[in-house]
């Protein structure tokens, strides 16, 4: 698969090409950026280029040799890929060091230390690095501090702040920028299996630079709920009436499995974080250009009218407090707190924050 399969990130491609050309490839990289912008695909293309048996150029893959085909199928013996299971809150430590009966005899730490079977190096990709707990990070410490010869470890996360200090301090950081609405629209147009009633222009505008978010919003139920959530947040009192019941009903509609419900509640909190982040940028005059998403732009304008009597620094503080409360909800969700026990309190407290009353509770 050629690098042209990526819709962006040319600077990062050139950065790695330069590193390979001058034999300066690091042993551990931390990829950070929004979900759904190509970090995982970039890691796979990098692994394919490094393991290709007939490379046509520097950091290039032929895409046809047996090694390239195995990387594409994730069956190459020198490629290790692990990710958080859908039913787990964290990546199990067993994936790194094996189960209790096979400690250090199985798992990523063991496998990456082995001599390459057929390639010139071993490549390991850890998806969902945001879901590394302290135990999992500690199991990687020796590998990070004393990387095996000819090994490359790639950790994929959403932000540097989400990672444990032990990981950040031992990794070379690679940032991935959001995609433009035009790039997302082009990608959606090439999704043959995508069926949606919502115009691609609206999805691309609301995607916040992420194809994953655009695909989520392609579900008309999710798109409509997001718009209703924005209106409730902009009103300054999302805890009023029966909106909590609407939120819980939307969460339950995700399916019977607890993991699906947790993912949906995390998504709802993400929508709220995006709203308050846009409000913060507006009041801080950091927006630069108008928000391409008309729904969130209208909600931000309504919120600004409600805050018109407040000082700018107070509005900025309100936005920061609201974002922190949304992150708290996500932490609770990952700790398996019941949605019913968290949603109502979250909405009530957001209302208090939006009306400036939370300052009286500190």
Short mmCIF file of C-alpha atoms in Angstrom, two decimals:
data_model
loop_
_atom_site.label_atom_id
_atom_site.label_comp_id
_atom_site.label_asym_id
_atom_site.label_seq_id
_atom_site.Cartn_x
_atom_site.Cartn_y
_atom_site.Cartn_z
CA UNK A 1 0.00 0.00 0.00
CA UNK A 2 1.57 3.34 -1.03
CA UNK A 3 1.89 6.41 1.17
CA UNK A 4 -0.63 8.08 -1.13
CA UNK A 5 -3.29 6.05 0.72
CA UNK A 6 -2.99 8.71 3.41
CA UNK A 7 -5.03 11.88 2.93
CA UNK A 8 -2.55 14.06 4.77
CA UNK A 9 0.51 13.97 7.06
CA UNK A 10 3.07 14.47 4.29
CA UNK A 11 5.42 16.25 6.71
CA UNK A 12 5.50 13.21 8.98
CA UNK A 13 6.20 10.94 6.01
CA UNK A 14 9.17 13.11 5.06
CA UNK A 15 10.36 13.17 8.66
CA UNK A 16 10.52 9.40 8.81
CA UNK A 17 12.03 9.14 5.35
CA UNK A 18 14.82 11.49 6.44
CA UNK A 19 15.36 9.46 9.64
CA UNK A 20 15.65 6.21 7.70
CA UNK A 21 17.93 7.73 5.08
CA UNK A 22 20.33 8.98 7.77
CA UNK A 23 19.98 5.91 9.97
CA UNK A 24 18.43 7.93 12.79
CA UNK A 25 15.23 6.00 13.37
CA UNK A 26 14.33 6.06 17.07
CA UNK A 27 13.32 2.92 18.96
CA UNK A 28 10.02 4.25 20.34
CA UNK A 29 7.52 6.71 18.90
CA UNK A 30 4.33 8.12 20.40
CA UNK A 31 1.77 9.10 17.75
CA UNK A 32 -0.80 11.61 19.06
CA UNK A 33 -3.77 13.25 17.40
CA UNK A 34 -7.54 13.04 17.10
CA UNK A 35 -9.09 9.60 16.54
CA UNK A 36 -9.81 8.78 12.92
CA UNK A 37 -7.19 10.96 11.21
CA UNK A 38 -4.88 8.21 9.95
CA UNK A 39 -2.45 7.47 12.80
CA UNK A 40 -3.10 3.73 12.70
CA UNK A 41 -2.85 3.63 8.91
CA UNK A 42 0.38 5.62 9.08
CA UNK A 43 1.83 3.08 11.53
CA UNK A 44 0.86 0.20 9.23
CA UNK A 45 2.36 1.90 6.17
CA UNK A 46 5.54 2.58 8.13
CA UNK A 47 5.76 -1.08 9.18
CA UNK A 48 5.16 -2.19 5.59
CA UNK A 49 7.92 0.08 4.27
CA UNK A 50 10.39 -1.10 6.92
CA UNK A 51 9.64 -4.80 6.41
CA UNK A 52 9.29 -4.79 2.60
CA UNK A 53 11.65 -7.29 0.94
CA UNK A 54 11.86 -5.41 -2.36
CA UNK A 55 11.64 -1.70 -1.45
CA UNK A 56 11.52 0.53 -4.55
CA UNK A 57 13.01 3.46 -2.65
CA UNK A 58 13.77 4.95 0.75
CA UNK A 59 10.88 4.20 3.13
CA UNK A 60 8.83 2.79 0.29
CA UNK A 61 7.04 -0.54 0.00
CA UNK A 62 6.48 -2.51 -3.17
CA UNK A 63 3.08 -3.62 -1.86
CA UNK A 64 3.33 -6.96 -3.66
CA UNK A 65 6.04 -9.07 -1.99
CA UNK A 66 5.05 -11.69 0.59
CA UNK A 67 6.25 -9.44 3.42
CA UNK A 68 4.04 -6.55 2.30
CA UNK A 69 1.06 -8.85 1.92
CA UNK A 70 1.63 -10.26 5.40
CA UNK A 71 1.86 -6.78 6.93
CA UNK A 72 -1.38 -5.81 5.22
CA UNK A 73 -3.02 -8.93 6.68
CA UNK A 74 -1.26 -8.40 10.04
CA UNK A 75 0.22 -11.90 9.85
CA UNK A 76 3.90 -10.95 9.41
CA UNK A 77 5.98 -12.79 12.06
CA UNK A 78 7.98 -9.61 12.79
CA UNK A 79 4.92 -7.39 13.24
CA UNK A 80 3.19 -7.25 16.63
CA UNK A 81 -0.12 -5.41 16.93
CA UNK A 82 -2.11 -5.13 20.15
CA UNK A 83 -5.13 -3.03 21.10
CA UNK A 84 -7.59 -2.72 23.95
CA UNK A 85 -10.32 -5.39 23.79
CA UNK A 86 -13.79 -3.92 23.38
CA UNK A 87 -14.95 -5.28 26.73
CA UNK A 88 -12.01 -3.90 28.74
CA UNK A 89 -11.36 -0.44 30.17
CA UNK A 90 -7.57 -0.88 29.86
CA UNK A 91 -5.16 -2.93 27.78
CA UNK A 92 -4.65 -6.12 29.83
CA UNK A 93 -1.12 -6.49 31.18
CA UNK A 94 -1.16 -10.07 29.85
CA UNK A 95 -0.87 -8.66 26.33
CA UNK A 96 2.52 -7.24 27.32
CA UNK A 97 4.03 -9.93 29.56
CA UNK A 98 1.81 -13.01 29.22
CA UNK A 99 -0.56 -14.57 31.73
CA UNK A 100 0.46 -15.61 35.23
CA UNK A 101 1.63 -19.03 34.08
CA UNK A 102 3.76 -17.62 31.25
CA UNK A 103 5.15 -14.34 32.61
CA UNK A 104 7.82 -12.90 30.29
CA UNK A 105 7.43 -15.94 28.02
CA UNK A 106 4.60 -14.46 25.97
CA UNK A 107 3.30 -11.02 25.04
CA UNK A 108 4.74 -7.98 23.34
CA UNK A 109 7.75 -7.57 25.65
CA UNK A 110 8.85 -11.14 24.97
CA UNK A 111 8.10 -11.13 21.25
CA UNK A 112 9.82 -7.84 20.41
CA UNK A 113 12.98 -9.07 22.12
CA UNK A 114 13.26 -12.05 19.78
CA UNK A 115 15.52 -11.98 16.74
CA UNK A 116 13.58 -11.02 13.57
CA UNK A 117 12.24 -14.11 11.80
CA UNK A 118 12.47 -12.88 8.23
CA UNK A 119 12.77 -9.11 8.20
CA UNK A 120 15.51 -6.71 9.23
CA UNK A 121 13.71 -5.60 12.37
CA UNK A 122 10.77 -6.20 14.69
CA UNK A 123 7.92 -3.69 14.66
CA UNK A 124 5.31 -3.45 17.43
CA UNK A 125 2.22 -1.24 17.30
CA UNK A 126 0.21 -0.50 20.46
CA UNK A 127 -3.14 0.98 19.56
CA UNK A 128 -5.25 2.68 22.25
CA UNK A 129 -2.21 3.83 24.21
CA UNK A 130 -4.60 6.12 26.10
CA UNK A 131 -5.82 2.92 27.73
CA UNK A 132 -2.48 1.96 29.25
CA UNK A 133 -2.79 1.74 33.04
CA UNK A 134 0.12 1.97 35.47
CA UNK A 135 0.67 -1.78 35.47
CA UNK A 136 0.77 -1.96 31.68
CA UNK A 137 3.14 1.01 31.42
CA UNK A 138 5.45 -0.47 34.05
CA UNK A 139 5.62 -3.74 32.11
CA UNK A 140 7.01 -1.78 29.15
CA UNK A 141 9.65 0.12 31.11
CA UNK A 142 12.59 -2.18 30.44
CA UNK A 143 11.73 -2.37 26.73
CA UNK A 144 11.56 1.43 26.57
CA UNK A 145 14.78 1.97 28.51
CA UNK A 146 16.75 -0.86 26.88
CA UNK A 147 15.14 -1.43 23.47
CA UNK A 148 16.13 -4.67 21.76
CA UNK A 149 18.39 -4.27 18.70
CA UNK A 150 16.57 -3.63 15.42
CA UNK A 151 13.23 -3.05 17.12
CA UNK A 152 10.64 -0.31 16.68
CA UNK A 153 7.75 0.36 19.07
CA UNK A 154 4.88 2.64 18.03
CA UNK A 155 2.33 3.80 20.59
CA UNK A 156 -0.87 5.42 19.27
CA UNK A 157 -2.89 7.80 21.42
CA UNK A 158 -4.99 10.95 21.24
CA UNK A 159 -2.84 13.42 23.18
CA UNK A 160 0.38 13.72 25.12
CA UNK A 161 -1.59 14.63 28.24
CA UNK A 162 -3.44 11.32 28.16
CA UNK A 163 -0.21 9.33 28.45
CA UNK A 164 1.60 8.35 31.61
CA UNK A 165 4.85 10.27 32.25
CA UNK A 166 6.87 7.06 32.06
CA UNK A 167 5.73 6.65 28.46
CA UNK A 168 6.09 10.26 27.32
CA UNK A 169 9.60 10.70 28.72
CA UNK A 170 10.88 7.65 26.85
CA UNK A 171 9.20 8.21 23.48
CA UNK A 172 9.74 10.50 20.52
CA UNK A 173 6.53 12.47 20.02
CA UNK A 174 4.92 12.65 16.56
CA UNK A 175 1.89 14.92 16.24
CA UNK A 176 -0.82 14.35 13.63
CA UNK A 177 -2.95 17.30 12.56
CA UNK A 178 -6.74 17.12 11.99
CA UNK A 179 -7.98 16.64 8.44
CA UNK A 180 -9.68 19.47 6.59
CA UNK A 181 -13.42 19.30 5.78
CA UNK A 182 -12.50 18.93 2.11
CA UNK A 183 -10.27 15.94 2.84
CA UNK A 184 -12.94 14.29 4.98
CA UNK A 185 -15.61 14.87 2.34
CA UNK A 186 -13.39 13.21 -0.27
CA UNK A 187 -12.79 10.22 2.02
CA UNK A 188 -16.52 9.84 2.72
CA UNK A 189 -17.23 9.94 -1.01
CA UNK A 190 -14.95 6.92 -1.45
CA UNK A 191 -16.73 4.89 1.25
CA UNK A 192 -18.73 2.54 -0.94
CA UNK A 193 -20.55 0.96 2.01
CA UNK A 194 -21.55 4.26 3.64
CA UNK A 195 -25.30 4.82 3.60
CA UNK A 196 -26.55 8.04 5.17
CA UNK A 197 -29.27 10.62 4.68
CA UNK A 198 -26.99 13.41 5.85
CA UNK A 199 -25.07 15.35 3.16
CA UNK A 200 -21.34 14.77 3.21
CA UNK A 201 -20.79 18.53 3.50
CA UNK A 202 -22.58 18.57 6.87
CA UNK A 203 -20.75 15.49 8.11
CA UNK A 204 -17.37 16.87 7.07
CA UNK A 205 -18.12 20.22 8.73
CA UNK A 206 -19.15 18.56 12.00
CA UNK A 207 -16.34 15.99 12.01
CA UNK A 208 -13.75 18.25 13.70
CA UNK A 209 -11.02 16.88 11.48
CA UNK A 210 -11.78 13.21 12.19
CA UNK A 211 -13.10 10.63 9.73
CA UNK A 212 -14.13 8.47 12.69
CA UNK A 213 -16.32 11.29 14.01
CA UNK A 214 -17.83 11.83 10.55
CA UNK A 215 -18.72 8.14 10.32
CA UNK A 216 -20.32 8.29 13.78
CA UNK A 217 -22.43 11.26 12.78
CA UNK A 218 -23.49 9.53 9.56
CA UNK A 219 -26.02 7.76 11.82
CA UNK A 220 -28.97 10.18 11.70
CA UNK A 221 -29.96 9.27 15.27
CA UNK A 222 -26.53 10.31 16.55
CA UNK A 223 -26.47 13.43 14.37
CA UNK A 224 -29.88 14.57 15.66
CA UNK A 225 -29.02 13.80 19.29
CA UNK A 226 -25.81 15.82 19.04
CA UNK A 227 -27.76 18.83 17.77
CA UNK A 228 -30.23 18.53 20.66
CA UNK A 229 -27.36 18.23 23.15
CA UNK A 230 -25.80 21.41 21.74
CA UNK A 231 -29.07 23.29 22.23
CA UNK A 232 -29.37 22.05 25.82
CA UNK A 233 -25.78 23.01 26.65
CA UNK A 234 -26.20 26.43 25.04
CA UNK A 235 -29.32 27.07 27.13
CA UNK A 236 -27.19 27.09 30.28
CA UNK A 237 -29.42 24.55 32.03
CA UNK A 238 -29.04 21.08 30.47
CA UNK A 239 -30.23 19.43 33.72
CA UNK A 240 -33.73 20.84 33.50
CA UNK A 241 -36.85 19.00 32.36
CA UNK A 242 -36.34 15.35 31.38
CA UNK A 243 -33.22 15.71 29.27
CA UNK A 244 -31.33 13.27 31.51
CA UNK A 245 -33.90 10.63 30.56
CA UNK A 246 -33.33 11.44 26.90
CA UNK A 247 -29.58 11.00 27.36
CA UNK A 248 -30.01 7.67 29.15
CA UNK A 249 -32.45 6.50 26.48
CA UNK A 250 -29.90 7.39 23.80
CA UNK A 251 -27.20 5.50 25.73
CA UNK A 252 -29.42 2.42 26.11
CA UNK A 253 -30.18 2.48 22.37
CA UNK A 254 -26.50 1.65 21.71
CA UNK A 255 -27.17 -2.01 22.55
CA UNK A 256 -27.35 -4.45 25.41
CA UNK A 257 -23.60 -4.78 25.95
CA UNK A 258 -22.13 -2.56 28.64
CA UNK A 259 -19.14 -1.68 26.46
CA UNK A 260 -21.40 -0.23 23.75
CA UNK A 261 -23.23 1.90 26.31
CA UNK A 262 -19.97 3.13 27.81
CA UNK A 263 -18.63 4.06 24.38
CA UNK A 264 -21.77 6.03 23.61
CA UNK A 265 -21.60 7.96 26.87
CA UNK A 266 -17.95 8.78 26.21
CA UNK A 267 -19.02 10.03 22.78
CA UNK A 268 -21.69 12.26 24.36
CA UNK A 269 -19.08 13.76 26.68
CA UNK A 270 -16.83 14.32 23.64
CA UNK A 271 -19.63 16.29 21.96
CA UNK A 272 -19.93 18.45 25.07
CA UNK A 273 -16.15 18.96 25.27
CA UNK A 274 -16.10 20.11 21.66
CA UNK A 275 -18.88 22.62 22.36
CA UNK A 276 -17.16 24.15 25.38
CA UNK A 277 -13.83 24.16 23.57
CA UNK A 278 -15.41 26.16 20.73
CA UNK A 279 -16.94 28.54 23.29
CA UNK A 280 -13.52 29.02 24.87
CA UNK A 281 -11.90 29.73 21.52
CA UNK A 282 -14.65 32.24 20.70
CA UNK A 283 -14.34 34.18 23.94
CA UNK A 284 -10.53 34.04 23.75
CA UNK A 285 -10.58 35.15 20.11
CA UNK A 286 -8.60 32.09 19.07
CA UNK A 287 -11.03 30.83 16.43
CA UNK A 288 -9.30 32.49 13.47
CA UNK A 289 -11.98 31.50 10.95
CA UNK A 290 -15.68 30.77 11.37
CA UNK A 291 -16.58 27.27 12.51
CA UNK A 292 -17.63 25.28 9.42
CA UNK A 293 -20.29 23.43 11.46
CA UNK A 294 -23.36 25.68 11.48
CA UNK A 295 -25.03 23.71 14.29
CA UNK A 296 -22.22 24.20 16.78
CA UNK A 297 -21.69 27.80 15.60
CA UNK A 298 -25.33 28.63 16.37
CA UNK A 299 -25.08 26.95 19.79
CA UNK A 300 -21.93 28.90 20.62
CA UNK A 301 -23.64 32.17 19.65
CA UNK A 302 -26.61 31.35 21.92
CA UNK A 303 -24.28 30.57 24.80
CA UNK A 304 -22.41 33.83 24.22
CA UNK A 305 -25.68 35.76 24.49
CA UNK A 306 -26.45 34.04 27.79
CA UNK A 307 -22.97 35.01 29.04
CA UNK A 308 -23.10 38.58 27.72
CA UNK A 309 -23.23 40.09 31.23
CA UNK A 310 -20.19 38.11 32.42
CA UNK A 311 -16.56 39.16 32.21
CA UNK A 312 -14.48 37.48 29.52
CA UNK A 313 -12.16 35.81 32.02
CA UNK A 314 -15.15 34.35 33.89
CA UNK A 315 -16.61 32.89 30.68
CA UNK A 316 -13.22 31.33 29.87
CA UNK A 317 -13.11 29.83 33.36
CA UNK A 318 -16.64 28.48 32.96
CA UNK A 319 -15.62 26.73 29.73
CA UNK A 320 -12.54 25.19 31.38
CA UNK A 321 -14.56 23.98 34.38
CA UNK A 322 -17.17 22.47 32.06
CA UNK A 323 -14.52 20.62 30.06
CA UNK A 324 -12.99 19.28 33.28
CA UNK A 325 -16.41 18.03 34.40
CA UNK A 326 -16.91 16.25 31.06
CA UNK A 327 -13.50 14.58 31.44
CA UNK A 328 -14.53 13.51 34.95
CA UNK A 329 -17.59 11.82 33.47
CA UNK A 330 -15.43 9.93 31.00
CA UNK A 331 -13.15 8.80 33.83
CA UNK A 332 -16.20 7.53 35.70
CA UNK A 333 -17.39 5.68 32.62
CA UNK A 334 -14.02 3.95 32.20
CA UNK A 335 -14.24 2.98 35.89
CA UNK A 336 -17.55 1.24 35.09
CA UNK A 337 -19.74 3.67 37.03
CA UNK A 338 -23.39 3.14 36.10
CA UNK A 339 -24.57 5.70 33.50
CA UNK A 340 -27.79 6.22 35.47
CA UNK A 341 -25.75 7.30 38.48
CA UNK A 342 -23.59 9.73 36.53
CA UNK A 343 -25.63 11.39 33.78
CA UNK A 344 -28.11 13.35 35.90
CA UNK A 345 -25.42 14.69 38.23
CA UNK A 346 -23.26 15.59 35.22
CA UNK A 347 -26.02 17.61 33.55
CA UNK A 348 -27.02 19.39 36.77
CA UNK A 349 -23.41 20.32 37.54
CA UNK A 350 -22.82 21.49 33.97
CA UNK A 351 -25.81 23.78 34.38
CA UNK A 352 -24.38 25.16 37.61
CA UNK A 353 -21.05 25.74 35.91
CA UNK A 354 -22.63 27.41 32.88
CA UNK A 355 -24.59 29.79 35.09
CA UNK A 356 -21.50 30.65 37.12
CA UNK A 357 -22.91 29.09 40.26
CA UNK A 358 -20.27 26.39 40.52
CA UNK A 359 -17.83 29.03 41.70
CA UNK A 360 -19.89 29.32 44.88
CA UNK A 361 -19.46 25.60 45.51
CA UNK A 362 -15.65 25.58 45.33
#
